[in-house]
Amino acid sequence: MTRDVVRKARLSGERTEDIESLLSSMEADRNIASSDVLVDIAHLLMLTRQKIVGETHAKTLMRELLAMYESGIPADAFDPSFEDIHAGIETILTRKTGGDVAGRLHIGRSRNDEVATCLRIRSRDIVLDQLDAISRLREVLLDVASNHVTSVMPGFTHLQHAQPVTLGHYLLAYEQIFSRDFYRLFDCLHRINWSPLGSAALASTGYPLDREFTAELLGFDGYMENSMDGVSSRDFAEEVLACDTMLMTHVSRMCEEFIIWSSSFVRFVTLDDRYCSTSSIMPQKKNPDVAEIIRSRSGTLLGSFVSAITIIKGLPMSYNRDLQDLNPHLWRGIMEVRRDIDVIAGMIATAEYNLERMEEEAGKAGTTTTELADTLVREFNIPFRTAHHIVGRAVREGALDLMTLDKASKEFHGKTLSSLGLTQEKIDSALSVQSSLLARSLPGGPAPDTVRASLGTRIEKLAKDRELVQDKRAKISASLQELFQQARRIAKL
Ligand code: ARG
């Protein structure tokens, strides 16, 4: 005999364990269990205020709900023979207070609007935690960058030496990327934070519910205008998964770079031991396993996103049970992102940057030849393409000296550069890493003063972004405080 209050009367027959486990969302529902109690409390407060449930019943129920929230939901509620946590909690409440009391909690409500509300509450909390983690990562990048405004390194394109930059400039590039990830994710909150409660199964309900009241108590920005949309839309989940996929893809790029940088033939960075593993057979090994695992996480995220969006494709209006099958993908995707970001921030903060090696490579493989060509343009009014040909030919000849440049210049420009006033001294100065760096002082460039200025504005921006999250959190916690105050009043505690 089924112990599930929902199935009890309507359905007959014992389900096999296979059917039970296929239908039950209990495992994934562990993530929304405490949100479910919050939703119950808000709904009960509203039913009482609207005089749909009497004060005596409300008091008994509210005491049980508050006890569940404070001391934890009893393990029995998670029995996998229940279809979901909503059935589990209602069954426990029925056991404790009897059907005449507990049976009133579900007035004007369906598990369809209930679960949609829980998912939004939990996703909102997870996104807020992720936003804080991104801010911590940005802070680390800014911190390390500020110590390395003058630490030269080669910049790469195609992973080939390209032009000199600084470590500070490089780290600020990632900080910019993560600030965009921050805004994208923050923006999701504007779509997540709407309450489906009151949509009931799909067509709302005939009871005089106060949807605005429950939305406010639960810290939502408002309620969803259309009840069918309310129970069946999961675009907030698609959106968070998409944004987290992008975020982790960017983290993955950075991990890849640190893996390359820590290899014995690059040696730009030495990772702290706690972020590394060794080999069970090769005693010399120190492997960047943390960066590797986090590099792979973007794959898990993309998989979760694709699963979720594909489950939604083709679903007719409104609720369909397929939606339950989306939830594990949502949690699998977004649950560990906060941790991943914090771990990678720690790895970057504790890494030792081998400045000598970076400097050694900064001027190698012709990284400053662009500046030599630019010098020819600036000083002798030669068209850039011609200067590019002259220097390119000298590179091909393997010598960037006056004689070779003169020969090339004769071929491409008709006259020698020395006749125009070029000296070996000027060549050497143009080819120095410092002049290449100092010349690139446009906003966004690697010149130390430019990077310093940029650091200043980025630090201010980060502080403002942190306030955005704090304000959201403050608003939500004020609502929940109000919810608990009212709940204790009803419970006469
Ligand atoms: N556990 C379900 C979910 O996560 C809610 C149950 C709705 N069940 C139903 N038969 N309408 O989506």
PDB file of C-alpha atoms and ligand atoms in Angstrom, residues 23-25 29 32 83-86 110-112 115-116 119 234 319-325 327, ligand 1:
ATOM      1  CA  LEU A  23       8.951   8.622 -11.431  1.00  0.00           C
ATOM      2  CA  SER A  24      10.526   9.992  -8.271  1.00  0.00           C
ATOM      3  CA  SER A  25      12.480  13.241  -8.286  1.00  0.00           C
ATOM      4  CA  ASP A  29      14.677  17.416  -4.754  1.00  0.00           C
ATOM      5  CA  ILE A  32      14.964  22.287  -3.013  1.00  0.00           C
ATOM      6  CA  GLU A  83       7.083  10.929  -6.004  1.00  0.00           C
ATOM      7  CA  ASP A  84       8.840  14.013  -4.792  1.00  0.00           C
ATOM      8  CA  ILE A  85       9.762  16.092  -1.768  1.00  0.00           C
ATOM      9  CA  HIS A  86       6.415  17.915  -1.887  1.00  0.00           C
ATOM     10  CA  SER A 110      -0.405  22.415  -7.087  1.00  0.00           C
ATOM     11  CA  ARG A 111       2.976  20.789  -7.030  1.00  0.00           C
ATOM     12  CA  ASN A 112       3.391  22.424 -10.417  1.00  0.00           C
ATOM     13  CA  VAL A 115       8.153  23.136  -7.623  1.00  0.00           C
ATOM     14  CA  ALA A 116       8.573  26.036 -10.048  1.00  0.00           C
ATOM     15  CA  LEU A 119      13.501  25.988  -8.297  1.00  0.00           C
ATOM     16  CA  ARG A 234      12.146  27.039 -17.363  1.00  0.00           C
ATOM     17  CA  TYR A 319       3.212  21.517 -17.250  1.00  0.00           C
ATOM     18  CA  ASN A 320       4.593  18.194 -18.446  1.00  0.00           C
ATOM     19  CA  ARG A 321       6.435  15.734 -16.280  1.00  0.00           C
ATOM     20  CA  ASP A 322       9.452  16.002 -18.598  1.00  0.00           C
ATOM     21  CA  LEU A 323      10.192  19.207 -16.702  1.00  0.00           C
ATOM     22  CA  GLN A 324      11.030  17.180 -13.617  1.00  0.00           C
ATOM     23  CA  ASP A 325      13.740  15.432 -15.627  1.00  0.00           C
ATOM     24  CA  ASN A 327      16.144  19.496 -12.691  1.00  0.00           C
TER      25      ASN A 327
HETATM   26  N1  ARG B   1       8.222  16.729  -8.813  1.00  0.00           N
HETATM   27  C1  ARG B   1       7.652  17.396  -9.930  1.00  0.00           C
HETATM   28  C2  ARG B   1       8.665  18.257 -10.635  1.00  0.00           C
HETATM   29  O1  ARG B   1       9.753  18.371 -10.191  1.00  0.00           O
HETATM   30  C3  ARG B   1       6.406  18.131  -9.591  1.00  0.00           C
HETATM   31  C4  ARG B   1       5.297  17.147  -9.620  1.00  0.00           C
HETATM   32  C5  ARG B   1       4.231  17.519 -10.500  1.00  0.00           C
HETATM   33  N2  ARG B   1       3.579  16.300 -10.809  1.00  0.00           N
HETATM   34  C6  ARG B   1       2.562  16.181 -11.625  1.00  0.00           C
HETATM   35  N3  ARG B   1       2.155  15.024 -11.868  1.00  0.00           N
HETATM   36  N4  ARG B   1       1.992  17.238 -12.130  1.00  0.00           N
HETATM   37  O2  ARG B   1       8.382  18.791 -11.686  1.00  0.00           O
END
